[in-house]
Amino acid sequence: MSGRILLAKTGLDGHWRGISAVANALRDGGFEVIFAGMARAEEIVAMAIQEDVDLVGLNVGGRIEVVLRIVVALREAAPDLPVFAGGTLPPPALAQLAELGIEGFPPGSSLASILDAARRLTGYLAENGAG
């Protein structure tokens, strides 16, 4: 059985290349990816619970405040559900996420490091090894 990951964009930016590449890398690594697209906090929380995911990945469109609201909502609804984030993450945003125990992947992060984090956070190791 594969781990299930919900990926969602947190902003209205038009950049889809990064999150699409991450989704493909996670699928190639053996995960089932549920792609929410652009979604608000309550939609992300509802989907995470409804889809019974093992991890939530947030694509940051530059507004860390939006991501922090989503994290608070997720932690209230599912306190043990791990979250990681990628996208436009300047050093102060990375620090804010780190204080909450959330790994951040700014532009230039390798897909291998994201896949490794997903495996570690979900406890899922692909039977076919590293992707």
mmCIF file of N, CA and C in Angstrom:
data_model
loop_
_atom_site.group_PDB
_atom_site.id
_atom_site.type_symbol
_atom_site.label_atom_id
_atom_site.label_comp_id
_atom_site.label_asym_id
_atom_site.label_seq_id
_atom_site.Cartn_x
_atom_site.Cartn_y
_atom_site.Cartn_z
ATOM 1 N N MET A 1 0.841 -1.187 0.000
ATOM 2 C CA MET A 1 0.000 0.000 0.000
ATOM 3 C C MET A 1 0.882 1.245 0.000
ATOM 4 N N SER A 2 0.488 2.221 -0.764
ATOM 5 C CA SER A 2 1.281 3.442 -0.863
ATOM 6 C C SER A 2 0.796 4.490 0.127
ATOM 7 N N GLY A 3 1.684 5.416 0.464
ATOM 8 C CA GLY A 3 1.310 6.556 1.287
ATOM 9 C C GLY A 3 0.477 7.520 0.453
ATOM 10 N N ARG A 4 -0.385 8.256 1.115
ATOM 11 C CA ARG A 4 -1.269 9.207 0.423
ATOM 12 C C ARG A 4 -0.884 10.626 0.817
ATOM 13 N N ILE A 5 -0.681 11.467 -0.192
ATOM 14 C CA ILE A 5 -0.270 12.842 0.040
ATOM 15 C C ILE A 5 -1.226 13.796 -0.657
ATOM 16 N N LEU A 6 -1.705 14.774 0.083
ATOM 17 C CA LEU A 6 -2.521 15.843 -0.480
ATOM 18 C C LEU A 6 -1.607 17.011 -0.796
ATOM 19 N N LEU A 7 -1.615 17.468 -2.045
ATOM 20 C CA LEU A 7 -0.865 18.660 -2.440
ATOM 21 C C LEU A 7 -1.852 19.770 -2.763
ATOM 22 N N ALA A 8 -1.580 20.963 -2.261
ATOM 23 C CA ALA A 8 -2.477 22.097 -2.505
ATOM 24 C C ALA A 8 -1.672 23.370 -2.682
ATOM 25 N N LYS A 9 -2.154 24.236 -3.559
ATOM 26 C CA LYS A 9 -1.582 25.571 -3.732
ATOM 27 C C LYS A 9 -2.286 26.506 -2.759
ATOM 28 N N THR A 10 -1.512 27.394 -2.135
ATOM 29 C CA THR A 10 -2.088 28.279 -1.122
ATOM 30 C C THR A 10 -2.320 29.692 -1.626
ATOM 31 N N GLY A 11 -1.928 29.964 -2.850
ATOM 32 C CA GLY A 11 -2.081 31.311 -3.387
ATOM 33 C C GLY A 11 -2.577 31.274 -4.811
ATOM 34 N N LEU A 12 -2.901 32.439 -5.306
ATOM 35 C CA LEU A 12 -3.474 32.524 -6.643
ATOM 36 C C LEU A 12 -2.434 32.785 -7.721
ATOM 37 N N ASP A 13 -1.161 32.497 -7.413
ATOM 38 C CA ASP A 13 -0.155 32.702 -8.454
ATOM 39 C C ASP A 13 -0.386 31.689 -9.578
ATOM 40 N N GLY A 14 0.131 31.989 -10.733
ATOM 41 C CA GLY A 14 -0.104 31.133 -11.890
ATOM 42 C C GLY A 14 1.002 30.134 -12.146
ATOM 43 N N HIS A 15 1.889 29.924 -11.192
ATOM 44 C CA HIS A 15 3.022 29.033 -11.383
ATOM 45 C C HIS A 15 2.671 27.614 -10.951
ATOM 46 N N TRP A 16 2.592 26.717 -11.901
ATOM 47 C CA TRP A 16 2.209 25.331 -11.641
ATOM 48 C C TRP A 16 3.362 24.356 -11.850
ATOM 49 N N ARG A 17 4.451 24.820 -12.441
ATOM 50 C CA ARG A 17 5.550 23.912 -12.800
ATOM 51 C C ARG A 17 6.109 23.205 -11.573
ATOM 52 N N GLY A 18 6.391 23.948 -10.506
ATOM 53 C CA GLY A 18 6.994 23.354 -9.317
ATOM 54 C C GLY A 18 6.133 22.296 -8.672
ATOM 55 N N ILE A 19 4.884 22.624 -8.420
ATOM 56 C CA ILE A 19 4.006 21.654 -7.743
ATOM 57 C C ILE A 19 3.715 20.453 -8.639
ATOM 58 N N SER A 20 3.678 20.677 -9.943
ATOM 59 C CA SER A 20 3.482 19.559 -10.878
ATOM 60 C C SER A 20 4.694 18.628 -10.858
ATOM 61 N N ALA A 21 5.886 19.207 -10.819
ATOM 62 C CA ALA A 21 7.104 18.390 -10.758
ATOM 63 C C ALA A 21 7.154 17.595 -9.454
ATOM 64 N N VAL A 22 6.774 18.234 -8.357
ATOM 65 C CA VAL A 22 6.752 17.539 -7.066
ATOM 66 C C VAL A 22 5.728 16.404 -7.095
ATOM 67 N N ALA A 23 4.546 16.661 -7.623
ATOM 68 C CA ALA A 23 3.512 15.618 -7.715
ATOM 69 C C ALA A 23 4.022 14.428 -8.513
ATOM 70 N N ASN A 24 4.664 14.688 -9.642
ATOM 71 C CA ASN A 24 5.188 13.594 -10.473
ATOM 72 C C ASN A 24 6.283 12.823 -9.741
ATOM 73 N N ALA A 25 7.180 13.534 -9.054
ATOM 74 C CA ALA A 25 8.256 12.861 -8.319
ATOM 75 C C ALA A 25 7.690 11.978 -7.202
ATOM 76 N N LEU A 26 6.682 12.484 -6.507
ATOM 77 C CA LEU A 26 6.066 11.692 -5.438
ATOM 78 C C LEU A 26 5.372 10.456 -6.009
ATOM 79 N N ARG A 27 4.663 10.617 -7.122
ATOM 80 C CA ARG A 27 4.015 9.458 -7.763
ATOM 81 C C ARG A 27 5.057 8.450 -8.223
ATOM 82 N N ASP A 28 6.128 8.947 -8.848
ATOM 83 C CA ASP A 28 7.206 8.055 -9.289
ATOM 84 C C ASP A 28 7.857 7.356 -8.108
ATOM 85 N N GLY A 29 7.825 7.995 -6.945
ATOM 86 C CA GLY A 29 8.391 7.411 -5.727
ATOM 87 C C GLY A 29 7.458 6.452 -5.014
ATOM 88 N N GLY A 30 6.283 6.221 -5.581
ATOM 89 C CA GLY A 30 5.372 5.230 -5.020
ATOM 90 C C GLY A 30 4.223 5.776 -4.205
ATOM 91 N N PHE A 31 4.090 7.097 -4.129
ATOM 92 C CA PHE A 31 2.997 7.689 -3.362
ATOM 93 C C PHE A 31 1.755 7.876 -4.226
ATOM 94 N N GLU A 32 0.620 7.847 -3.570
ATOM 95 C CA GLU A 32 -0.623 8.263 -4.207
ATOM 96 C C GLU A 32 -0.776 9.746 -3.915
ATOM 97 N N VAL A 33 -0.932 10.557 -4.948
ATOM 98 C CA VAL A 33 -1.028 11.998 -4.784
ATOM 99 C C VAL A 33 -2.443 12.457 -5.086
ATOM 100 N N ILE A 34 -3.027 13.162 -4.142
ATOM 101 C CA ILE A 34 -4.322 13.806 -4.332
ATOM 102 C C ILE A 34 -4.006 15.274 -4.539
ATOM 103 N N PHE A 35 -4.363 15.799 -5.687
ATOM 104 C CA PHE A 35 -3.993 17.157 -6.057
ATOM 105 C C PHE A 35 -5.203 18.066 -5.894
ATOM 106 N N ALA A 36 -5.137 18.966 -4.912
ATOM 107 C CA ALA A 36 -6.268 19.848 -4.624
ATOM 108 C C ALA A 36 -6.293 21.082 -5.514
ATOM 109 N N GLY A 37 -5.163 21.413 -6.120
ATOM 110 C CA GLY A 37 -5.089 22.667 -6.863
ATOM 111 C C GLY A 37 -5.111 23.831 -5.888
ATOM 112 N N MET A 38 -5.661 24.972 -6.312
ATOM 113 C CA MET A 38 -5.764 26.126 -5.417
ATOM 114 C C MET A 38 -6.918 25.898 -4.453
ATOM 115 N N ALA A 39 -6.627 26.003 -3.168
ATOM 116 C CA ALA A 39 -7.666 25.711 -2.177
ATOM 117 C C ALA A 39 -7.490 26.595 -0.951
ATOM 118 N N ARG A 40 -8.614 26.877 -0.300
ATOM 119 C CA ARG A 40 -8.610 27.639 0.950
ATOM 120 C C ARG A 40 -8.398 26.682 2.125
ATOM 121 N N ALA A 41 -8.105 27.243 3.281
ATOM 122 C CA ALA A 41 -7.788 26.440 4.470
ATOM 123 C C ALA A 41 -8.866 25.398 4.757
ATOM 124 N N GLU A 42 -10.118 25.816 4.769
ATOM 125 C CA GLU A 42 -11.182 24.863 5.113
ATOM 126 C C GLU A 42 -11.314 23.751 4.079
ATOM 127 N N GLU A 43 -11.018 24.048 2.817
ATOM 128 C CA GLU A 43 -11.068 23.023 1.774
ATOM 129 C C GLU A 43 -9.916 22.030 1.941
ATOM 130 N N ILE A 44 -8.746 22.530 2.283
ATOM 131 C CA ILE A 44 -7.590 21.656 2.484
ATOM 132 C C ILE A 44 -7.825 20.735 3.672
ATOM 133 N N VAL A 45 -8.321 21.272 4.761
ATOM 134 C CA VAL A 45 -8.613 20.458 5.945
ATOM 135 C C VAL A 45 -9.651 19.391 5.615
ATOM 136 N N ALA A 46 -10.734 19.778 4.964
ATOM 137 C CA ALA A 46 -11.791 18.819 4.615
ATOM 138 C C ALA A 46 -11.255 17.710 3.718
ATOM 139 N N MET A 47 -10.471 18.073 2.712
ATOM 140 C CA MET A 47 -9.913 17.057 1.808
ATOM 141 C C MET A 47 -8.939 16.139 2.531
ATOM 142 N N ALA A 48 -8.105 16.697 3.403
ATOM 143 C CA ALA A 48 -7.133 15.877 4.130
ATOM 144 C C ALA A 48 -7.851 14.818 4.961
ATOM 145 N N ILE A 49 -8.928 15.209 5.604
ATOM 146 C CA ILE A 49 -9.684 14.265 6.434
ATOM 147 C C ILE A 49 -10.455 13.288 5.563
ATOM 148 N N GLN A 50 -11.161 13.802 4.570
ATOM 149 C CA GLN A 50 -11.972 12.952 3.694
ATOM 150 C C GLN A 50 -11.113 11.923 2.955
ATOM 151 N N GLU A 51 -9.945 12.332 2.491
ATOM 152 C CA GLU A 51 -9.075 11.440 1.720
ATOM 153 C C GLU A 51 -8.164 10.590 2.603
ATOM 154 N N ASP A 52 -8.192 10.835 3.930
ATOM 155 C CA ASP A 52 -7.399 10.074 4.891
ATOM 156 C C ASP A 52 -5.926 10.040 4.473
ATOM 157 N N VAL A 53 -5.357 11.235 4.278
ATOM 158 C CA VAL A 53 -3.987 11.324 3.792
ATOM 159 C C VAL A 53 -2.978 11.156 4.927
ATOM 160 N N ASP A 54 -1.759 10.831 4.528
ATOM 161 C CA ASP A 54 -0.666 10.637 5.471
ATOM 162 C C ASP A 54 0.218 11.874 5.603
ATOM 163 N N LEU A 55 0.057 12.829 4.666
ATOM 164 C CA LEU A 55 0.898 14.017 4.628
ATOM 165 C C LEU A 55 0.197 15.071 3.785
ATOM 166 N N VAL A 56 0.371 16.328 4.173
ATOM 167 C CA VAL A 56 -0.137 17.448 3.377
ATOM 168 C C VAL A 56 1.062 18.261 2.907
ATOM 169 N N GLY A 57 1.111 18.535 1.619
ATOM 170 C CA GLY A 57 2.147 19.381 1.035
ATOM 171 C C GLY A 57 1.526 20.671 0.543
ATOM 172 N N LEU A 58 2.035 21.787 1.017
ATOM 173 C CA LEU A 58 1.498 23.100 0.655
ATOM 174 C C LEU A 58 2.466 23.828 -0.256
ATOM 175 N N ASN A 59 1.969 24.327 -1.369
ATOM 176 C CA ASN A 59 2.762 25.142 -2.279
ATOM 177 C C ASN A 59 2.509 26.597 -1.929
ATOM 178 N N VAL A 60 3.556 27.265 -1.456
ATOM 179 C CA VAL A 60 3.434 28.634 -0.972
ATOM 180 C C VAL A 60 3.558 29.596 -2.144
ATOM 181 N N GLY A 61 2.557 30.444 -2.293
ATOM 182 C CA GLY A 61 2.571 31.436 -3.352
ATOM 183 C C GLY A 61 3.042 32.792 -2.870
ATOM 184 N N GLY A 62 3.875 32.843 -1.860
ATOM 185 C CA GLY A 62 4.447 34.089 -1.401
ATOM 186 C C GLY A 62 3.870 34.651 -0.116
ATOM 187 N N ARG A 63 2.720 34.198 0.304
ATOM 188 C CA ARG A 63 2.088 34.736 1.520
ATOM 189 C C ARG A 63 2.162 33.708 2.638
ATOM 190 N N ILE A 64 3.147 33.828 3.480
ATOM 191 C CA ILE A 64 3.328 32.882 4.570
ATOM 192 C C ILE A 64 2.164 32.937 5.553
ATOM 193 N N GLU A 65 1.510 34.096 5.672
ATOM 194 C CA GLU A 65 0.371 34.222 6.592
ATOM 195 C C GLU A 65 -0.744 33.248 6.222
ATOM 196 N N VAL A 66 -0.962 33.058 4.932
ATOM 197 C CA VAL A 66 -1.995 32.125 4.468
ATOM 198 C C VAL A 66 -1.613 30.699 4.871
ATOM 199 N N VAL A 67 -0.358 30.361 4.679
ATOM 200 C CA VAL A 67 0.116 29.024 5.032
ATOM 201 C C VAL A 67 -0.010 28.789 6.534
ATOM 202 N N LEU A 68 0.317 29.783 7.326
ATOM 203 C CA LEU A 68 0.206 29.630 8.777
ATOM 204 C C LEU A 68 -1.240 29.399 9.205
ATOM 205 N N ARG A 69 -2.183 30.082 8.566
ATOM 206 C CA ARG A 69 -3.614 29.842 8.865
ATOM 207 C C ARG A 69 -4.007 28.409 8.517
ATOM 208 N N ILE A 70 -3.507 27.914 7.399
ATOM 209 C CA ILE A 70 -3.820 26.541 6.991
ATOM 210 C C ILE A 70 -3.238 25.549 7.994
ATOM 211 N N VAL A 71 -1.996 25.788 8.418
ATOM 212 C CA VAL A 71 -1.355 24.895 9.376
ATOM 213 C C VAL A 71 -2.130 24.865 10.689
ATOM 214 N N VAL A 72 -2.556 26.020 11.177
ATOM 215 C CA VAL A 72 -3.346 26.073 12.417
ATOM 216 C C VAL A 72 -4.635 25.261 12.251
ATOM 217 N N ALA A 73 -5.319 25.442 11.137
ATOM 218 C CA ALA A 73 -6.569 24.713 10.892
ATOM 219 C C ALA A 73 -6.322 23.204 10.808
ATOM 220 N N LEU A 74 -5.236 22.801 10.135
ATOM 221 C CA LEU A 74 -4.919 21.375 10.038
ATOM 222 C C LEU A 74 -4.593 20.790 11.407
ATOM 223 N N ARG A 75 -3.837 21.522 12.193
ATOM 224 C CA ARG A 75 -3.437 21.019 13.514
ATOM 225 C C ARG A 75 -4.625 20.921 14.461
ATOM 226 N N GLU A 76 -5.614 21.793 14.285
ATOM 227 C CA GLU A 76 -6.827 21.694 15.111
ATOM 228 C C GLU A 76 -7.641 20.466 14.725
ATOM 229 N N ALA A 77 -7.722 20.176 13.428
ATOM 230 C CA ALA A 77 -8.552 19.070 12.946
ATOM 231 C C ALA A 77 -7.839 17.722 12.997
ATOM 232 N N ALA A 78 -6.540 17.728 12.751
ATOM 233 C CA ALA A 78 -5.769 16.481 12.696
ATOM 234 C C ALA A 78 -4.368 16.752 13.257
ATOM 235 N N PRO A 79 -4.239 16.779 14.575
ATOM 236 C CA PRO A 79 -2.994 17.208 15.210
ATOM 237 C C PRO A 79 -1.750 16.409 14.822
ATOM 238 N N ASP A 80 -1.911 15.148 14.465
ATOM 239 C CA ASP A 80 -0.759 14.304 14.162
ATOM 240 C C ASP A 80 -0.423 14.245 12.671
ATOM 241 N N LEU A 81 -1.160 14.963 11.842
ATOM 242 C CA LEU A 81 -0.938 14.919 10.398
ATOM 243 C C LEU A 81 0.263 15.791 10.038
ATOM 244 N N PRO A 82 1.313 15.198 9.474
ATOM 245 C CA PRO A 82 2.477 16.007 9.107
ATOM 246 C C PRO A 82 2.201 16.888 7.891
ATOM 247 N N VAL A 83 2.925 18.001 7.850
ATOM 248 C CA VAL A 83 2.795 18.987 6.784
ATOM 249 C C VAL A 83 4.197 19.378 6.347
ATOM 250 N N PHE A 84 4.377 19.550 5.030
ATOM 251 C CA PHE A 84 5.584 20.205 4.556
ATOM 252 C C PHE A 84 5.190 21.228 3.512
ATOM 253 N N ALA A 85 6.118 22.137 3.201
ATOM 254 C CA ALA A 85 5.773 23.248 2.311
ATOM 255 C C ALA A 85 6.917 23.523 1.349
ATOM 256 N N GLY A 86 6.549 24.018 0.192
ATOM 257 C CA GLY A 86 7.540 24.397 -0.804
ATOM 258 C C GLY A 86 7.061 25.610 -1.566
ATOM 259 N N GLY A 87 7.950 26.162 -2.358
ATOM 260 C CA GLY A 87 7.582 27.314 -3.167
ATOM 261 C C GLY A 87 8.347 28.547 -2.750
ATOM 262 N N THR A 88 7.695 29.693 -2.878
ATOM 263 C CA THR A 88 8.328 30.971 -2.579
ATOM 264 C C THR A 88 8.469 31.114 -1.065
ATOM 265 N N LEU A 89 9.640 30.732 -0.563
ATOM 266 C CA LEU A 89 9.883 30.726 0.875
ATOM 267 C C LEU A 89 11.185 31.454 1.182
ATOM 268 N N PRO A 90 11.099 32.749 1.460
ATOM 269 C CA PRO A 90 12.307 33.474 1.854
ATOM 270 C C PRO A 90 12.749 33.015 3.248
ATOM 271 N N PRO A 91 13.999 33.315 3.626
ATOM 272 C CA PRO A 91 14.511 32.854 4.930
ATOM 273 C C PRO A 91 13.601 33.128 6.126
ATOM 274 N N PRO A 92 12.969 34.313 6.256
ATOM 275 C CA PRO A 92 12.085 34.503 7.424
ATOM 276 C C PRO A 92 10.892 33.535 7.427
ATOM 277 N N ALA A 93 10.358 33.218 6.256
ATOM 278 C CA ALA A 93 9.243 32.270 6.172
ATOM 279 C C ALA A 93 9.705 30.867 6.530
ATOM 280 N N LEU A 94 10.889 30.486 6.050
ATOM 281 C CA LEU A 94 11.444 29.176 6.413
ATOM 282 C C LEU A 94 11.616 29.068 7.924
ATOM 283 N N ALA A 95 12.058 30.146 8.549
ATOM 284 C CA ALA A 95 12.243 30.150 10.003
ATOM 285 C C ALA A 95 10.904 29.995 10.715
ATOM 286 N N GLN A 96 9.879 30.690 10.240
ATOM 287 C CA GLN A 96 8.550 30.576 10.858
ATOM 288 C C GLN A 96 8.027 29.144 10.747
ATOM 289 N N LEU A 97 8.203 28.529 9.590
ATOM 290 C CA LEU A 97 7.758 27.147 9.409
ATOM 291 C C LEU A 97 8.552 26.201 10.304
ATOM 292 N N ALA A 98 9.858 26.402 10.363
ATOM 293 C CA ALA A 98 10.710 25.541 11.188
ATOM 294 C C ALA A 98 10.297 25.598 12.659
ATOM 295 N N GLU A 99 9.897 26.783 13.130
ATOM 296 C CA GLU A 99 9.439 26.921 14.517
ATOM 297 C C GLU A 99 8.207 26.063 14.780
ATOM 298 N N LEU A 100 7.436 25.782 13.727
ATOM 299 C CA LEU A 100 6.240 24.944 13.845
ATOM 300 C C LEU A 100 6.531 23.479 13.525
ATOM 301 N N GLY A 101 7.805 23.172 13.258
ATOM 302 C CA GLY A 101 8.175 21.799 12.930
ATOM 303 C C GLY A 101 7.837 21.406 11.506
ATOM 304 N N ILE A 102 7.739 22.397 10.623
ATOM 305 C CA ILE A 102 7.380 22.132 9.232
ATOM 306 C C ILE A 102 8.606 22.345 8.360
ATOM 307 N N GLU A 103 8.943 21.315 7.593
ATOM 308 C CA GLU A 103 10.064 21.430 6.669
ATOM 309 C C GLU A 103 9.656 22.285 5.478
ATOM 310 N N GLY A 104 10.567 23.148 5.057
ATOM 311 C CA GLY A 104 10.311 24.015 3.920
ATOM 312 C C GLY A 104 11.298 23.754 2.799
ATOM 313 N N PHE A 105 10.805 23.827 1.580
ATOM 314 C CA PHE A 105 11.604 23.574 0.388
ATOM 315 C C PHE A 105 11.482 24.757 -0.559
ATOM 316 N N PRO A 106 12.435 25.702 -0.466
ATOM 317 C CA PRO A 106 12.397 26.883 -1.336
ATOM 318 C C PRO A 106 12.813 26.520 -2.762
ATOM 319 N N PRO A 107 12.672 27.457 -3.701
ATOM 320 C CA PRO A 107 13.119 27.204 -5.070
ATOM 321 C C PRO A 107 14.562 26.698 -5.081
ATOM 322 N N GLY A 108 14.820 25.722 -5.928
ATOM 323 C CA GLY A 108 16.150 25.130 -6.009
ATOM 324 C C GLY A 108 16.291 23.859 -5.195
ATOM 325 N N SER A 109 15.313 23.551 -4.348
ATOM 326 C CA SER A 109 15.363 22.303 -3.578
ATOM 327 C C SER A 109 15.269 21.126 -4.542
ATOM 328 N N SER A 110 15.974 20.062 -4.224
ATOM 329 C CA SER A 110 15.945 18.900 -5.119
ATOM 330 C C SER A 110 14.683 18.074 -4.895
ATOM 331 N N LEU A 111 14.221 17.473 -5.977
ATOM 332 C CA LEU A 111 13.072 16.575 -5.867
ATOM 333 C C LEU A 111 13.412 15.383 -4.982
ATOM 334 N N ALA A 112 14.671 14.945 -5.011
ATOM 335 C CA ALA A 112 15.092 13.826 -4.159
ATOM 336 C C ALA A 112 14.944 14.183 -2.681
ATOM 337 N N SER A 113 15.280 15.431 -2.302
ATOM 338 C CA SER A 113 15.150 15.819 -0.894
ATOM 339 C C SER A 113 13.687 15.905 -0.480
ATOM 340 N N ILE A 114 12.830 16.316 -1.393
ATOM 341 C CA ILE A 114 11.395 16.373 -1.106
ATOM 342 C C ILE A 114 10.838 14.960 -0.957
ATOM 343 N N LEU A 115 11.237 14.067 -1.837
ATOM 344 C CA LEU A 115 10.799 12.677 -1.759
ATOM 345 C C LEU A 115 11.301 12.027 -0.469
ATOM 346 N N ASP A 116 12.549 12.279 -0.109
ATOM 347 C CA ASP A 116 13.080 11.743 1.141
ATOM 348 C C ASP A 116 12.272 12.241 2.340
ATOM 349 N N ALA A 117 11.924 13.526 2.343
ATOM 350 C CA ALA A 117 11.128 14.082 3.439
ATOM 351 C C ALA A 117 9.754 13.428 3.490
ATOM 352 N N ALA A 118 9.136 13.230 2.335
ATOM 353 C CA ALA A 118 7.823 12.584 2.300
ATOM 354 C C ALA A 118 7.898 11.177 2.868
ATOM 355 N N ARG A 119 8.936 10.459 2.511
ATOM 356 C CA ARG A 119 9.098 9.094 3.042
ATOM 357 C C ARG A 119 9.285 9.118 4.559
ATOM 358 N N ARG A 120 10.115 10.029 5.024
ATOM 359 C CA ARG A 120 10.395 10.123 6.461
ATOM 360 C C ARG A 120 9.144 10.542 7.237
ATOM 361 N N LEU A 121 8.444 11.560 6.736
ATOM 362 C CA LEU A 121 7.280 12.097 7.446
ATOM 363 C C LEU A 121 6.103 11.132 7.475
ATOM 364 N N THR A 122 5.979 10.297 6.455
ATOM 365 C CA THR A 122 4.871 9.343 6.408
ATOM 366 C C THR A 122 5.258 7.982 6.951
ATOM 367 N N GLY A 123 6.564 7.723 7.071
ATOM 368 C CA GLY A 123 7.005 6.388 7.471
ATOM 369 C C GLY A 123 6.891 5.396 6.340
ATOM 370 N N TYR A 124 6.652 5.891 5.127
ATOM 371 C CA TYR A 124 6.480 5.029 3.967
ATOM 372 C C TYR A 124 7.771 4.951 3.182
ATOM 373 N N LEU A 125 8.262 3.755 2.972
ATOM 374 C CA LEU A 125 9.443 3.552 2.135
ATOM 375 C C LEU A 125 9.010 2.747 0.913
ATOM 376 N N ALA A 126 9.249 3.318 -0.254
ATOM 377 C CA ALA A 126 8.864 2.634 -1.488
ATOM 378 C C ALA A 126 9.597 1.301 -1.582
ATOM 379 N N GLU A 127 8.874 0.276 -1.977
ATOM 380 C CA GLU A 127 9.472 -1.046 -2.112
ATOM 381 C C GLU A 127 10.541 -1.082 -3.191
ATOM 382 N N ASN A 128 10.423 -0.176 -4.169
ATOM 383 C CA ASN A 128 11.386 -0.180 -5.262
ATOM 384 C C ASN A 128 12.585 0.724 -4.979
ATOM 385 N N GLY A 129 12.738 1.186 -3.755
ATOM 386 C CA GLY A 129 13.900 1.987 -3.385
ATOM 387 C C GLY A 129 13.711 3.453 -3.717
ATOM 388 N N ALA A 130 14.777 4.190 -3.592
ATOM 389 C CA ALA A 130 14.731 5.638 -3.840
ATOM 390 C C ALA A 130 14.438 5.916 -5.297
ATOM 391 N N GLY A 131 13.636 6.981 -5.534
ATOM 392 C CA GLY A 131 13.221 7.295 -6.882
ATOM 393 C C GLY A 131 14.085 8.198 -7.576
#
